[in-house]
PDB file of N, CA and C in Angstrom:
ATOM      1  N   CYS E 130      97.259 115.925  86.015  1.00 75.00           N
ATOM      2  CA  CYS E 130      97.695 115.027  87.080  1.00 75.00           C
ATOM      3  C   CYS E 130      98.698 115.678  88.025  1.00 75.00           C
ATOM      4  N   GLN E 131      99.451 116.646  87.534  1.00 73.00           N
ATOM      5  CA  GLN E 131     100.539 117.179  88.354  1.00 73.00           C
ATOM      6  C   GLN E 131     100.060 117.987  89.558  1.00 73.00           C
ATOM      7  N   HIS E 132      98.752 118.181  89.697  1.00 80.00           N
ATOM      8  CA  HIS E 132      98.250 118.934  90.844  1.00 80.00           C
ATOM      9  C   HIS E 132      97.392 118.091  91.785  1.00 80.00           C
ATOM     10  N   ILE E 133      97.325 116.797  91.554  1.00 86.00           N
ATOM     11  CA  ILE E 133      96.523 115.928  92.417  1.00 86.00           C
ATOM     12  C   ILE E 133      97.086 115.962  93.834  1.00 86.00           C
ATOM     13  N   GLU E 134      96.243 116.322  94.783  1.00 88.00           N
ATOM     14  CA  GLU E 134      96.625 116.299  96.204  1.00 88.00           C
ATOM     15  C   GLU E 134      97.987 116.949  96.458  1.00 88.00           C
ATOM     16  N   ARG E 135      98.233 118.044  95.821  1.00 83.00           N
ATOM     17  CA  ARG E 135      99.532 118.699  95.962  1.00 83.00           C
ATOM     18  C   ARG E 135      99.819 119.122  97.405  1.00 83.00           C
ATOM     19  N   TRP E 136      98.779 119.379  98.171  1.00 88.00           N
ATOM     20  CA  TRP E 136      98.931 119.789  99.563  1.00 88.00           C
ATOM     21  C   TRP E 136      99.516 118.691 100.440  1.00 88.00           C
ATOM     22  N   VAL E 137      99.495 117.459  99.981  1.00 90.00           N
ATOM     23  CA  VAL E 137     100.017 116.340 100.768  1.00 90.00           C
ATOM     24  C   VAL E 137     101.527 116.475 100.985  1.00 90.00           C
ATOM     25  N   THR E 138     102.214 117.061 100.017  1.00 91.00           N
ATOM     26  CA  THR E 138     103.668 117.223 100.092  1.00 91.00           C
ATOM     27  C   THR E 138     104.017 118.698  99.898  1.00 91.00           C
ATOM     28  N   PRO E 139     103.892 119.503 100.954  1.00 93.00           N
ATOM     29  CA  PRO E 139     104.173 120.931 100.798  1.00 93.00           C
ATOM     30  C   PRO E 139     105.651 121.217 100.548  1.00 93.00           C
ATOM     31  N   ARG E 140     105.885 122.254  99.808  1.00 95.00           N
ATOM     32  CA  ARG E 140     107.259 122.682  99.492  1.00 95.00           C
ATOM     33  C   ARG E 140     108.046 122.981 100.765  1.00 95.00           C
ATOM     34  N   SER E 141     107.369 123.436 101.797  1.00 96.00           N
ATOM     35  CA  SER E 141     108.033 123.819 103.049  1.00 96.00           C
ATOM     36  C   SER E 141     108.713 122.643 103.753  1.00 96.00           C
ATOM     37  N   ARG E 142     108.405 121.425 103.369  1.00 96.00           N
ATOM     38  CA  ARG E 142     109.061 120.248 103.962  1.00 96.00           C
ATOM     39  C   ARG E 142     110.447 119.992 103.378  1.00 96.00           C
ATOM     40  N   TYR E 143     110.798 120.749 102.371  1.00 97.00           N
ATOM     41  CA  TYR E 143     112.077 120.563 101.683  1.00 97.00           C
ATOM     42  C   TYR E 143     112.963 121.778 101.913  1.00 97.00           C
ATOM     43  N   PRO E 144     114.271 121.594 101.820  1.00 97.00           N
ATOM     44  CA  PRO E 144     115.190 122.715 102.028  1.00 97.00           C
ATOM     45  C   PRO E 144     115.000 123.814 100.977  1.00 97.00           C
ATOM     46  N   ASP E 145     115.356 125.018 101.367  1.00 97.00           N
ATOM     47  CA  ASP E 145     115.350 126.133 100.422  1.00 97.00           C
ATOM     48  C   ASP E 145     116.388 125.888  99.340  1.00 97.00           C
ATOM     49  N   GLY E 146     116.228 126.582  98.252  1.00 98.00           N
ATOM     50  CA  GLY E 146     117.218 126.511  97.186  1.00 98.00           C
ATOM     51  C   GLY E 146     116.851 125.521  96.099  1.00 98.00           C
ATOM     52  N   ARG E 147     117.694 125.515  95.106  1.00 98.00           N
ATOM     53  CA  ARG E 147     117.457 124.695  93.913  1.00 98.00           C
ATOM     54  C   ARG E 147     117.402 123.198  94.220  1.00 98.00           C
ATOM     55  N   ALA E 148     118.329 122.709  95.018  1.00 98.00           N
ATOM     56  CA  ALA E 148     118.358 121.274  95.327  1.00 98.00           C
ATOM     57  C   ALA E 148     117.070 120.839  96.030  1.00 98.00           C
ATOM     58  N   GLY E 149     116.610 121.633  96.980  1.00 97.00           N
ATOM     59  CA  GLY E 149     115.367 121.322  97.679  1.00 97.00           C
ATOM     60  C   GLY E 149     114.168 121.351  96.748  1.00 97.00           C
ATOM     61  N   TYR E 150     114.155 122.344  95.871  1.00 97.00           N
ATOM     62  CA  TYR E 150     113.064 122.458  94.901  1.00 97.00           C
ATOM     63  C   TYR E 150     113.033 121.247  93.969  1.00 97.00           C
ATOM     64  N   LEU E 151     114.197 120.873  93.459  1.00 97.00           N
ATOM     65  CA  LEU E 151     114.257 119.740  92.536  1.00 97.00           C
ATOM     66  C   LEU E 151     113.866 118.432  93.224  1.00 97.00           C
ATOM     67  N   ALA E 152     114.250 118.269  94.479  1.00 98.00           N
ATOM     68  CA  ALA E 152     113.863 117.073  95.233  1.00 98.00           C
ATOM     69  C   ALA E 152     112.347 117.039  95.438  1.00 98.00           C
ATOM     70  N   TRP E 153     111.770 118.188  95.752  1.00 96.00           N
ATOM     71  CA  TRP E 153     110.322 118.299  95.930  1.00 96.00           C
ATOM     72  C   TRP E 153     109.593 117.935  94.643  1.00 96.00           C
ATOM     73  N   ARG E 154     110.032 118.480  93.523  1.00 94.00           N
ATOM     74  CA  ARG E 154     109.406 118.197  92.233  1.00 94.00           C
ATOM     75  C   ARG E 154     109.548 116.717  91.862  1.00 94.00           C
ATOM     76  N   ARG E 155     110.723 116.146  92.112  1.00 95.00           N
ATOM     77  CA  ARG E 155     110.948 114.722  91.826  1.00 95.00           C
ATOM     78  C   ARG E 155     109.970 113.864  92.624  1.00 95.00           C
ATOM     79  N   ASP E 156     109.848 114.161  93.906  1.00 95.00           N
ATOM     80  CA  ASP E 156     108.952 113.387  94.759  1.00 95.00           C
ATOM     81  C   ASP E 156     107.489 113.574  94.357  1.00 95.00           C
ATOM     82  N   LEU E 157     107.127 114.796  93.963  1.00 93.00           N
ATOM     83  CA  LEU E 157     105.757 115.037  93.505  1.00 93.00           C
ATOM     84  C   LEU E 157     105.448 114.246  92.245  1.00 93.00           C
ATOM     85  N   LYS E 158     106.386 114.183  91.328  1.00 93.00           N
ATOM     86  CA  LYS E 158     106.166 113.421  90.097  1.00 93.00           C
ATOM     87  C   LYS E 158     105.860 111.965  90.419  1.00 93.00           C
ATOM     88  N   ARG E 159     106.635 111.400  91.307  1.00 94.00           N
ATOM     89  CA  ARG E 159     106.418 110.000  91.693  1.00 94.00           C
ATOM     90  C   ARG E 159     105.057 109.816  92.351  1.00 94.00           C
ATOM     91  N   TYR E 160     104.738 110.723  93.278  1.00 94.00           N
ATOM     92  CA  TYR E 160     103.465 110.643  93.990  1.00 94.00           C
ATOM     93  C   TYR E 160     102.290 110.801  93.026  1.00 94.00           C
ATOM     94  N   HIS E 161     102.370 111.790  92.151  1.00 95.00           N
ATOM     95  CA  HIS E 161     101.272 112.039  91.219  1.00 95.00           C
ATOM     96  C   HIS E 161     101.083 110.878  90.245  1.00 95.00           C
ATOM     97  N   ALA E 162     102.165 110.285  89.812  1.00 95.00           N
ATOM     98  CA  ALA E 162     102.055 109.124  88.924  1.00 95.00           C
ATOM     99  C   ALA E 162     101.349 107.971  89.638  1.00 95.00           C
ATOM    100  N   GLU E 163     101.719 107.742  90.882  1.00 95.00           N
ATOM    101  CA  GLU E 163     101.105 106.669  91.661  1.00 95.00           C
ATOM    102  C   GLU E 163      99.611 106.932  91.882  1.00 95.00           C
ATOM    103  N   ARG E 164      99.275 108.147  92.308  1.00 95.00           N
ATOM    104  CA  ARG E 164      97.871 108.494  92.565  1.00 95.00           C
ATOM    105  C   ARG E 164      97.033 108.439  91.289  1.00 95.00           C
ATOM    106  N   ALA E 165      97.600 108.937  90.191  1.00 95.00           N
ATOM    107  CA  ALA E 165      96.875 108.888  88.920  1.00 95.00           C
ATOM    108  C   ALA E 165      96.567 107.437  88.555  1.00 95.00           C
ATOM    109  N   GLY E 166      97.545 106.558  88.768  1.00 96.00           N
ATOM    110  CA  GLY E 166      97.327 105.140  88.496  1.00 96.00           C
ATOM    111  C   GLY E 166      96.223 104.556  89.355  1.00 96.00           C
ATOM    112  N   GLU E 167      96.207 104.912  90.627  1.00 96.00           N
ATOM    113  CA  GLU E 167      95.166 104.423  91.530  1.00 96.00           C
ATOM    114  C   GLU E 167      93.784 104.908  91.092  1.00 96.00           C
ATOM    115  N   ILE E 168      93.707 106.176  90.743  1.00 96.00           N
ATOM    116  CA  ILE E 168      92.425 106.749  90.326  1.00 96.00           C
ATOM    117  C   ILE E 168      91.945 106.103  89.029  1.00 96.00           C
ATOM    118  N   LEU E 169      92.831 106.000  88.061  1.00 97.00           N
ATOM    119  CA  LEU E 169      92.454 105.406  86.773  1.00 97.00           C
ATOM    120  C   LEU E 169      92.062 103.936  86.924  1.00 97.00           C
ATOM    121  N   ALA E 170      92.796 103.205  87.753  1.00 98.00           N
ATOM    122  CA  ALA E 170      92.462 101.797  87.985  1.00 98.00           C
ATOM    123  C   ALA E 170      91.076 101.679  88.621  1.00 98.00           C
ATOM    124  N   GLY E 171      90.798 102.568  89.560  1.00 98.00           N
ATOM    125  CA  GLY E 171      89.486 102.564  90.202  1.00 98.00           C
ATOM    126  C   GLY E 171      88.344 102.861  89.241  1.00 98.00           C
ATOM    127  N   LEU E 172      88.659 103.552  88.168  1.00 98.00           N
ATOM    128  CA  LEU E 172      87.656 103.880  87.154  1.00 98.00           C
ATOM    129  C   LEU E 172      87.593 102.842  86.034  1.00 98.00           C
ATOM    130  N   GLY E 173      88.442 101.814  86.137  1.00 98.00           N
ATOM    131  CA  GLY E 173      88.391 100.719  85.180  1.00 98.00           C
ATOM    132  C   GLY E 173      89.220 100.884  83.922  1.00 98.00           C
ATOM    133  N   TYR E 174      90.163 101.810  83.925  1.00 98.00           N
ATOM    134  CA  TYR E 174      91.009 101.980  82.740  1.00 98.00           C
ATOM    135  C   TYR E 174      91.944 100.791  82.578  1.00 98.00           C
ATOM    136  N   PRO E 175      92.279 100.442  81.333  1.00 98.00           N
ATOM    137  CA  PRO E 175      93.197  99.325  81.100  1.00 98.00           C
ATOM    138  C   PRO E 175      94.608  99.640  81.603  1.00 98.00           C
ATOM    139  N   ARG E 176      95.313  98.595  81.948  1.00 98.00           N
ATOM    140  CA  ARG E 176      96.661  98.729  82.511  1.00 98.00           C
ATOM    141  C   ARG E 176      97.603  99.487  81.570  1.00 98.00           C
ATOM    142  N   ASP E 177      97.498  99.281  80.256  1.00 98.00           N
ATOM    143  CA  ASP E 177      98.404  99.965  79.332  1.00 98.00           C
ATOM    144  C   ASP E 177      98.166 101.476  79.324  1.00 98.00           C
ATOM    145  N   VAL E 178      96.921 101.887  79.462  1.00 98.00           N
ATOM    146  CA  VAL E 178      96.610 103.322  79.531  1.00 98.00           C
ATOM    147  C   VAL E 178      97.170 103.909  80.825  1.00 98.00           C
ATOM    148  N   ILE E 179      96.986 103.199  81.911  1.00 98.00           N
ATOM    149  CA  ILE E 179      97.497 103.654  83.205  1.00 98.00           C
ATOM    150  C   ILE E 179      99.010 103.800  83.150  1.00 98.00           C
ATOM    151  N   ALA E 180      99.681 102.815  82.597  1.00 98.00           N
ATOM    152  CA  ALA E 180     101.146 102.862  82.495  1.00 98.00           C
ATOM    153  C   ALA E 180     101.601 104.044  81.653  1.00 98.00           C
ATOM    154  N   ARG E 181     100.886 104.327  80.584  1.00 98.00           N
ATOM    155  CA  ARG E 181     101.257 105.460  79.719  1.00 98.00           C
ATOM    156  C   ARG E 181     101.077 106.790  80.445  1.00 98.00           C
ATOM    157  N   VAL E 182      99.974 106.945  81.137  1.00 95.00           N
ATOM    158  CA  VAL E 182      99.741 108.170  81.909  1.00 95.00           C
ATOM    159  C   VAL E 182     100.827 108.332  82.964  1.00 95.00           C
ATOM    160  N   GLN E 183     101.148 107.263  83.669  1.00 96.00           N
ATOM    161  CA  GLN E 183     102.179 107.337  84.697  1.00 96.00           C
ATOM    162  C   GLN E 183     103.529 107.710  84.099  1.00 96.00           C
ATOM    163  N   ALA E 184     103.851 107.174  82.948  1.00 96.00           N
ATOM    164  CA  ALA E 184     105.119 107.508  82.293  1.00 96.00           C
ATOM    165  C   ALA E 184     105.162 108.983  81.912  1.00 96.00           C
ATOM    166  N   LEU E 185     104.061 109.511  81.438  1.00 94.00           N
ATOM    167  CA  LEU E 185     104.012 110.929  81.067  1.00 94.00           C
ATOM    168  C   LEU E 185     104.155 111.838  82.282  1.00 94.00           C
ATOM    169  N   VAL E 186     103.548 111.445  83.387  1.00 92.00           N
ATOM    170  CA  VAL E 186     103.602 112.267  84.601  1.00 92.00           C
ATOM    171  C   VAL E 186     104.996 112.242  85.219  1.00 92.00           C
ATOM    172  N   ARG E 187     105.631 111.088  85.189  1.00 89.00           N
ATOM    173  CA  ARG E 187     106.969 110.985  85.769  1.00 89.00           C
ATOM    174  C   ARG E 187     107.952 111.782  84.946  1.00 89.00           C
TER     175      ARG E 187
END
């Protein structure tokens, strides 16, 4: 899940350095969890499975 649509949020949009990197990774985790949930819901997975996957990705 951590690579879903990674191009949507390029690293270059964030400042150089550790703080920028950590902010980028934090935002990617949130985005990937959301997208994974959307994809799984579209495939008919139960809500508890979706929630667990999202928790693992975050």
